Amino acid sequence: MSTVTVYGSTGMVGSAITAEAASRGFTVTGVTRGNPDHVKNPVPGVTYVTGDIADTGDVVEKARATDIIVFSVPGPRDGSSVQPIIDAHSRIVAAFAGAKITARIFIVGGAGATRTPDGTMLKDTPDFPAAYKAEAESFARILELWQGSARDLDWTMLAPAPQIAPGEPTESYNLGDDQPAGDFVTAGTFARAAVDELEKPAHRRARFTVANA
């Protein structure tokens, strides 16, 4: 079975992806910025290591040592600058191209960069929550970075429904392309769709969306 390295493995979405991948027999390494010995509720069988998405050299080394690398690191929601997360992805895109990384790259995106039927990004609609605007702006830019990346980089981005919360996976789910596939998704359903994509790639070099059925 393939090896998977998950950045953000202790967050709401990242921990769900980590658990789902481990449950299906993937060999999973969870990356955390804190002490790996102090991870709360570690997933059995997962090896936790220290790492930061901003440390480009270390990201490259981890990508060289795995079959799939997952970035589940959200943007800011506290009014701080969106630039650090954008810069981190910009450096990774450039470094992966230079290093000719062959690992599959899976990015957890944001719903704010998905579009309404008339093509408007959700982040630019009148009712979009101000608290999530900075994160939405950052992932709109991050999507552009990956879309413009070297053609030999095998990336996929999955964006959630506009509302996402902790919860178990549903029996089925809806998928979309640029438009939201529904109004709500649980972290468990998101993780199930993510690992389904890792097992059977269907959205190479593309962004897609998921919602509870």
PDB file of C-alpha atoms in Angstrom:
ATOM      1  CA  MET A   1       0.000   0.000   0.000  1.00  0.00           C
ATOM      2  CA  SER A   2       1.139   3.559  -0.662  1.00  0.00           C
ATOM      3  CA  THR A   3       2.736   5.871   1.856  1.00  0.00           C
ATOM      4  CA  VAL A   4       0.995   9.142   2.750  1.00  0.00           C
ATOM      5  CA  THR A   5       2.462  12.158   4.554  1.00  0.00           C
ATOM      6  CA  VAL A   6      -0.102  14.594   5.970  1.00  0.00           C
ATOM      7  CA  TYR A   7       0.734  18.187   6.900  1.00  0.00           C
ATOM      8  CA  GLY A   8      -1.822  19.517   9.379  1.00  0.00           C
ATOM      9  CA  SER A   9      -2.466  15.996  10.634  1.00  0.00           C
ATOM     10  CA  THR A  10      -3.830  17.160  13.995  1.00  0.00           C
ATOM     11  CA  GLY A  11      -6.376  19.678  12.657  1.00  0.00           C
ATOM     12  CA  MET A  12     -10.074  18.976  12.138  1.00  0.00           C
ATOM     13  CA  VAL A  13      -9.763  17.984   8.482  1.00  0.00           C
ATOM     14  CA  GLY A  14      -6.173  16.735   8.535  1.00  0.00           C
ATOM     15  CA  SER A  15      -6.815  14.382  11.441  1.00  0.00           C
ATOM     16  CA  ALA A  16      -9.869  12.959   9.658  1.00  0.00           C
ATOM     17  CA  ILE A  17      -7.832  12.339   6.497  1.00  0.00           C
ATOM     18  CA  THR A  18      -5.042  10.796   8.576  1.00  0.00           C
ATOM     19  CA  ALA A  19      -7.465   8.418  10.293  1.00  0.00           C
ATOM     20  CA  GLU A  20      -9.287   7.509   7.076  1.00  0.00           C
ATOM     21  CA  ALA A  21      -6.041   6.768   5.222  1.00  0.00           C
ATOM     22  CA  ALA A  22      -4.702   4.663   8.085  1.00  0.00           C
ATOM     23  CA  SER A  23      -7.974   2.712   8.297  1.00  0.00           C
ATOM     24  CA  ARG A  24      -7.604   1.714   4.650  1.00  0.00           C
ATOM     25  CA  GLY A  25      -4.093   0.367   5.035  1.00  0.00           C
ATOM     26  CA  PHE A  26      -1.984   3.317   3.903  1.00  0.00           C
ATOM     27  CA  THR A  27       1.292   3.807   5.751  1.00  0.00           C
ATOM     28  CA  VAL A  28       0.707   7.278   7.200  1.00  0.00           C
ATOM     29  CA  THR A  29       3.097   9.880   8.584  1.00  0.00           C
ATOM     30  CA  GLY A  30       1.430  12.782  10.355  1.00  0.00           C
ATOM     31  CA  VAL A  31       3.275  16.087  10.332  1.00  0.00           C
ATOM     32  CA  THR A  32       2.692  18.512  13.196  1.00  0.00           C
ATOM     33  CA  ARG A  33       4.339  21.796  14.160  1.00  0.00           C
ATOM     34  CA  GLY A  34       4.306  20.769  17.826  1.00  0.00           C
ATOM     35  CA  ASN A  35       6.037  17.982  19.688  1.00  0.00           C
ATOM     36  CA  PRO A  36       4.978  14.723  18.014  1.00  0.00           C
ATOM     37  CA  ASP A  37       5.054  12.981  21.390  1.00  0.00           C
ATOM     38  CA  HIS A  38       2.316  15.307  22.647  1.00  0.00           C
ATOM     39  CA  VAL A  39      -0.290  14.754  19.915  1.00  0.00           C
ATOM     40  CA  LYS A  40      -3.756  14.534  21.424  1.00  0.00           C
ATOM     41  CA  ASN A  41      -5.756  11.511  20.305  1.00  0.00           C
ATOM     42  CA  PRO A  42      -3.085  10.074  17.989  1.00  0.00           C
ATOM     43  CA  VAL A  43      -4.319   7.692  15.308  1.00  0.00           C
ATOM     44  CA  PRO A  44      -3.107   4.142  15.991  1.00  0.00           C
ATOM     45  CA  GLY A  45      -0.389   3.058  13.589  1.00  0.00           C
ATOM     46  CA  VAL A  46       0.430   6.613  12.430  1.00  0.00           C
ATOM     47  CA  THR A  47       3.977   7.920  12.856  1.00  0.00           C
ATOM     48  CA  TYR A  48       4.009  11.577  13.922  1.00  0.00           C
ATOM     49  CA  VAL A  49       6.926  13.866  13.101  1.00  0.00           C
ATOM     50  CA  THR A  50       7.676  17.566  13.411  1.00  0.00           C
ATOM     51  CA  GLY A  51       7.435  19.792  10.352  1.00  0.00           C
ATOM     52  CA  ASP A  52       6.167  23.118   9.070  1.00  0.00           C
ATOM     53  CA  ILE A  53       4.767  23.914   5.642  1.00  0.00           C
ATOM     54  CA  ALA A  54       6.918  27.076   5.692  1.00  0.00           C
ATOM     55  CA  ASP A  55      10.138  24.992   5.835  1.00  0.00           C
ATOM     56  CA  THR A  56      10.406  24.376   2.098  1.00  0.00           C
ATOM     57  CA  GLY A  57      13.570  22.281   2.206  1.00  0.00           C
ATOM     58  CA  ASP A  58      12.074  19.899   4.744  1.00  0.00           C
ATOM     59  CA  VAL A  59       8.828  19.700   2.754  1.00  0.00           C
ATOM     60  CA  VAL A  60      10.828  18.674  -0.318  1.00  0.00           C
ATOM     61  CA  GLU A  61      12.665  15.983   1.641  1.00  0.00           C
ATOM     62  CA  LYS A  62       9.413  14.611   3.033  1.00  0.00           C
ATOM     63  CA  ALA A  63       7.865  14.647  -0.454  1.00  0.00           C
ATOM     64  CA  ARG A  64      10.805  12.651  -1.812  1.00  0.00           C
ATOM     65  CA  ALA A  65      10.221   9.993   0.851  1.00  0.00           C
ATOM     66  CA  THR A  66       6.494   9.414   0.282  1.00  0.00           C
ATOM     67  CA  ASP A  67       4.072   8.395  -2.466  1.00  0.00           C
ATOM     68  CA  ILE A  68       1.464  11.026  -1.571  1.00  0.00           C
ATOM     69  CA  ILE A  69       1.843  14.326   0.266  1.00  0.00           C
ATOM     70  CA  VAL A  70      -1.215  16.055   1.721  1.00  0.00           C
ATOM     71  CA  PHE A  71      -1.360  19.729   2.696  1.00  0.00           C
ATOM     72  CA  SER A  72      -4.232  20.303   5.129  1.00  0.00           C
ATOM     73  CA  VAL A  73      -3.089  23.648   6.526  1.00  0.00           C
ATOM     74  CA  PRO A  74      -5.750  26.383   6.723  1.00  0.00           C
ATOM     75  CA  GLY A  75      -5.215  30.065   6.119  1.00  0.00           C
ATOM     76  CA  PRO A  76      -5.606  32.754   8.806  1.00  0.00           C
ATOM     77  CA  ARG A  77      -8.931  33.531  10.444  1.00  0.00           C
ATOM     78  CA  ASP A  78      -7.784  36.021  13.079  1.00  0.00           C
ATOM     79  CA  GLY A  79      -7.150  39.043  10.885  1.00  0.00           C
ATOM     80  CA  SER A  80      -3.468  38.240  10.398  1.00  0.00           C
ATOM     81  CA  SER A  81      -1.786  38.389   7.011  1.00  0.00           C
ATOM     82  CA  VAL A  82      -2.662  35.817   4.369  1.00  0.00           C
ATOM     83  CA  GLN A  83       0.774  36.206   2.831  1.00  0.00           C
ATOM     84  CA  PRO A  84       2.670  33.514   4.831  1.00  0.00           C
ATOM     85  CA  ILE A  85       0.456  30.620   3.657  1.00  0.00           C
ATOM     86  CA  ILE A  86       0.493  31.947   0.086  1.00  0.00           C
ATOM     87  CA  ASP A  87       4.277  32.309   0.178  1.00  0.00           C
ATOM     88  CA  ALA A  88       4.666  28.795   1.589  1.00  0.00           C
ATOM     89  CA  HIS A  89       2.724  27.281  -1.315  1.00  0.00           C
ATOM     90  CA  SER A  90       4.532  29.509  -3.821  1.00  0.00           C
ATOM     91  CA  ARG A  91       7.911  28.232  -2.615  1.00  0.00           C
ATOM     92  CA  ILE A  92       6.690  24.629  -2.592  1.00  0.00           C
ATOM     93  CA  VAL A  93       5.362  24.873  -6.159  1.00  0.00           C
ATOM     94  CA  ALA A  94       8.727  26.191  -7.357  1.00  0.00           C
ATOM     95  CA  ALA A  95      10.802  23.772  -5.277  1.00  0.00           C
ATOM     96  CA  PHE A  96       8.777  20.710  -6.292  1.00  0.00           C
ATOM     97  CA  ALA A  97       9.229  21.625  -9.954  1.00  0.00           C
ATOM     98  CA  GLY A  98      12.967  22.045  -9.506  1.00  0.00           C
ATOM     99  CA  ALA A  99      13.287  18.812  -7.547  1.00  0.00           C
ATOM    100  CA  LYS A 100      11.065  16.949 -10.032  1.00  0.00           C
ATOM    101  CA  ILE A 101       8.883  15.589  -7.242  1.00  0.00           C
ATOM    102  CA  THR A 102       6.912  12.540  -8.371  1.00  0.00           C
ATOM    103  CA  ALA A 103       4.741  12.151  -5.276  1.00  0.00           C
ATOM    104  CA  ARG A 104       1.059  12.878  -5.723  1.00  0.00           C
ATOM    105  CA  ILE A 105       0.165  16.227  -4.153  1.00  0.00           C
ATOM    106  CA  PHE A 106      -3.201  16.683  -2.443  1.00  0.00           C
ATOM    107  CA  ILE A 107      -4.252  20.118  -1.163  1.00  0.00           C
ATOM    108  CA  VAL A 108      -7.211  20.841   1.093  1.00  0.00           C
ATOM    109  CA  GLY A 109      -8.695  23.998  -0.387  1.00  0.00           C
ATOM    110  CA  GLY A 110     -11.327  26.468   0.710  1.00  0.00           C
ATOM    111  CA  ALA A 111     -14.981  26.868  -0.196  1.00  0.00           C
ATOM    112  CA  GLY A 112     -14.579  30.621  -0.655  1.00  0.00           C
ATOM    113  CA  ALA A 113     -12.656  30.066  -3.882  1.00  0.00           C
ATOM    114  CA  THR A 114     -15.471  28.002  -5.429  1.00  0.00           C
ATOM    115  CA  ARG A 115     -17.940  29.775  -7.694  1.00  0.00           C
ATOM    116  CA  THR A 116     -21.630  30.593  -7.988  1.00  0.00           C
ATOM    117  CA  PRO A 117     -23.485  29.629 -11.205  1.00  0.00           C
ATOM    118  CA  ASP A 118     -22.684  33.051 -12.708  1.00  0.00           C
ATOM    119  CA  GLY A 119     -18.951  32.540 -12.096  1.00  0.00           C
ATOM    120  CA  THR A 120     -18.532  34.783  -9.042  1.00  0.00           C
ATOM    121  CA  MET A 121     -16.261  33.398  -6.335  1.00  0.00           C
ATOM    122  CA  LEU A 122     -18.156  32.822  -3.101  1.00  0.00           C
ATOM    123  CA  LYS A 123     -15.682  35.078  -1.289  1.00  0.00           C
ATOM    124  CA  ASP A 124     -16.858  37.977  -3.459  1.00  0.00           C
ATOM    125  CA  THR A 125     -20.594  37.524  -2.816  1.00  0.00           C
ATOM    126  CA  PRO A 126     -22.374  40.027  -0.514  1.00  0.00           C
ATOM    127  CA  ASP A 127     -23.259  37.527   2.218  1.00  0.00           C
ATOM    128  CA  PHE A 128     -19.842  35.861   2.520  1.00  0.00           C
ATOM    129  CA  PRO A 129     -18.779  35.861   6.214  1.00  0.00           C
ATOM    130  CA  ALA A 130     -16.133  38.488   6.924  1.00  0.00           C
ATOM    131  CA  ALA A 131     -14.362  36.163   9.381  1.00  0.00           C
ATOM    132  CA  TYR A 132     -13.483  33.772   6.565  1.00  0.00           C
ATOM    133  CA  LYS A 133     -12.598  36.337   3.886  1.00  0.00           C
ATOM    134  CA  ALA A 134      -8.819  36.293   4.489  1.00  0.00           C
ATOM    135  CA  GLU A 135      -8.645  32.494   4.342  1.00  0.00           C
ATOM    136  CA  ALA A 136     -10.770  32.497   1.192  1.00  0.00           C
ATOM    137  CA  GLU A 137      -8.506  35.068  -0.439  1.00  0.00           C
ATOM    138  CA  SER A 138      -5.443  32.997   0.388  1.00  0.00           C
ATOM    139  CA  PHE A 139      -6.823  29.786  -1.106  1.00  0.00           C
ATOM    140  CA  ALA A 140      -8.006  31.521  -4.255  1.00  0.00           C
ATOM    141  CA  ARG A 141      -4.393  32.562  -4.778  1.00  0.00           C
ATOM    142  CA  ILE A 142      -3.050  29.130  -3.792  1.00  0.00           C
ATOM    143  CA  LEU A 143      -5.333  27.487  -6.367  1.00  0.00           C
ATOM    144  CA  GLU A 144      -3.898  29.816  -9.019  1.00  0.00           C
ATOM    145  CA  LEU A 145      -0.369  28.837  -7.995  1.00  0.00           C
ATOM    146  CA  TRP A 146      -1.024  25.136  -8.447  1.00  0.00           C
ATOM    147  CA  GLN A 147      -2.934  25.693 -11.680  1.00  0.00           C
ATOM    148  CA  GLY A 148       0.150  27.468 -13.022  1.00  0.00           C
ATOM    149  CA  SER A 149       2.600  24.844 -11.742  1.00  0.00           C
ATOM    150  CA  ALA A 150       4.892  22.680 -13.856  1.00  0.00           C
ATOM    151  CA  ARG A 151       2.943  20.184 -15.948  1.00  0.00           C
ATOM    152  CA  ASP A 152       4.740  17.201 -14.410  1.00  0.00           C
ATOM    153  CA  LEU A 153       3.477  17.961 -10.880  1.00  0.00           C
ATOM    154  CA  ASP A 154       0.593  15.603 -10.079  1.00  0.00           C
ATOM    155  CA  TRP A 155      -1.627  17.750  -7.843  1.00  0.00           C
ATOM    156  CA  THR A 156      -5.274  17.728  -6.818  1.00  0.00           C
ATOM    157  CA  MET A 157      -7.218  20.180  -4.636  1.00  0.00           C
ATOM    158  CA  LEU A 158     -10.439  19.303  -2.824  1.00  0.00           C
ATOM    159  CA  ALA A 159     -12.637  22.131  -1.493  1.00  0.00           C
ATOM    160  CA  PRO A 160     -15.371  21.594   1.089  1.00  0.00           C
ATOM    161  CA  ALA A 161     -18.960  22.758   1.011  1.00  0.00           C
ATOM    162  CA  PRO A 162     -19.471  26.299   2.372  1.00  0.00           C
ATOM    163  CA  GLN A 163     -20.107  24.813   5.822  1.00  0.00           C
ATOM    164  CA  ILE A 164     -17.848  22.121   7.276  1.00  0.00           C
ATOM    165  CA  ALA A 165     -17.903  20.745  10.811  1.00  0.00           C
ATOM    166  CA  PRO A 166     -16.714  17.699  12.752  1.00  0.00           C
ATOM    167  CA  GLY A 167     -18.791  14.615  12.133  1.00  0.00           C
ATOM    168  CA  GLU A 168     -18.873  11.069  10.850  1.00  0.00           C
ATOM    169  CA  PRO A 169     -18.862  10.285   7.115  1.00  0.00           C
ATOM    170  CA  THR A 170     -22.159   9.878   5.314  1.00  0.00           C
ATOM    171  CA  GLU A 171     -22.878   6.762   3.287  1.00  0.00           C
ATOM    172  CA  SER A 172     -22.595   8.777   0.078  1.00  0.00           C
ATOM    173  CA  TYR A 173     -21.532  12.247  -0.984  1.00  0.00           C
ATOM    174  CA  ASN A 174     -21.923  14.683  -3.848  1.00  0.00           C
ATOM    175  CA  LEU A 175     -19.037  15.968  -5.943  1.00  0.00           C
ATOM    176  CA  GLY A 176     -18.741  19.119  -8.018  1.00  0.00           C
ATOM    177  CA  ASP A 177     -16.132  20.965 -10.019  1.00  0.00           C
ATOM    178  CA  ASP A 178     -15.954  24.732  -9.578  1.00  0.00           C
ATOM    179  CA  GLN A 179     -19.372  25.109  -7.929  1.00  0.00           C
ATOM    180  CA  PRO A 180     -20.173  23.833  -4.400  1.00  0.00           C
ATOM    181  CA  ALA A 181     -21.668  20.337  -4.429  1.00  0.00           C
ATOM    182  CA  GLY A 182     -24.004  21.239  -1.556  1.00  0.00           C
ATOM    183  CA  ASP A 183     -24.274  23.442   1.520  1.00  0.00           C
ATOM    184  CA  PHE A 184     -22.658  21.235   4.183  1.00  0.00           C
ATOM    185  CA  VAL A 185     -20.051  18.528   4.641  1.00  0.00           C
ATOM    186  CA  THR A 186     -18.702  16.763   7.704  1.00  0.00           C
ATOM    187  CA  ALA A 187     -14.978  16.332   8.199  1.00  0.00           C
ATOM    188  CA  GLY A 188     -15.553  12.579   8.000  1.00  0.00           C
ATOM    189  CA  THR A 189     -17.262  12.806   4.625  1.00  0.00           C
ATOM    190  CA  PHE A 190     -14.560  15.154   3.358  1.00  0.00           C
ATOM    191  CA  ALA A 191     -11.885  12.679   4.449  1.00  0.00           C
ATOM    192  CA  ARG A 192     -13.697   9.774   2.794  1.00  0.00           C
ATOM    193  CA  ALA A 193     -13.871  11.667  -0.509  1.00  0.00           C
ATOM    194  CA  ALA A 194     -10.225  12.694  -0.166  1.00  0.00           C
ATOM    195  CA  VAL A 195      -8.962   9.157   0.377  1.00  0.00           C
ATOM    196  CA  ASP A 196     -11.245   7.819  -2.369  1.00  0.00           C
ATOM    197  CA  GLU A 197      -9.414  10.243  -4.665  1.00  0.00           C
ATOM    198  CA  LEU A 198      -6.040   9.072  -3.364  1.00  0.00           C
ATOM    199  CA  GLU A 199      -6.986   5.460  -4.059  1.00  0.00           C
ATOM    200  CA  LYS A 200      -8.538   6.089  -7.485  1.00  0.00           C
ATOM    201  CA  PRO A 201      -7.390   9.417  -8.961  1.00  0.00           C
ATOM    202  CA  ALA A 202     -10.100  11.113 -11.000  1.00  0.00           C
ATOM    203  CA  HIS A 203      -9.198  14.815 -10.687  1.00  0.00           C
ATOM    204  CA  ARG A 204      -5.562  15.139 -11.656  1.00  0.00           C
ATOM    205  CA  ARG A 205      -4.285  18.728 -11.874  1.00  0.00           C
ATOM    206  CA  ALA A 206      -7.751  19.983 -10.970  1.00  0.00           C
ATOM    207  CA  ARG A 207      -9.850  21.290  -8.094  1.00  0.00           C
ATOM    208  CA  PHE A 208     -13.099  19.595  -7.156  1.00  0.00           C
ATOM    209  CA  THR A 209     -15.629  19.977  -4.339  1.00  0.00           C
ATOM    210  CA  VAL A 210     -17.555  17.711  -1.965  1.00  0.00           C
ATOM    211  CA  ALA A 211     -20.718  17.909   0.161  1.00  0.00           C
ATOM    212  CA  ASN A 212     -22.808  15.477   2.140  1.00  0.00           C
ATOM    213  CA  ALA A 213     -25.434  13.758   0.013  1.00  0.00           C
TER     214      ALA A 213
END
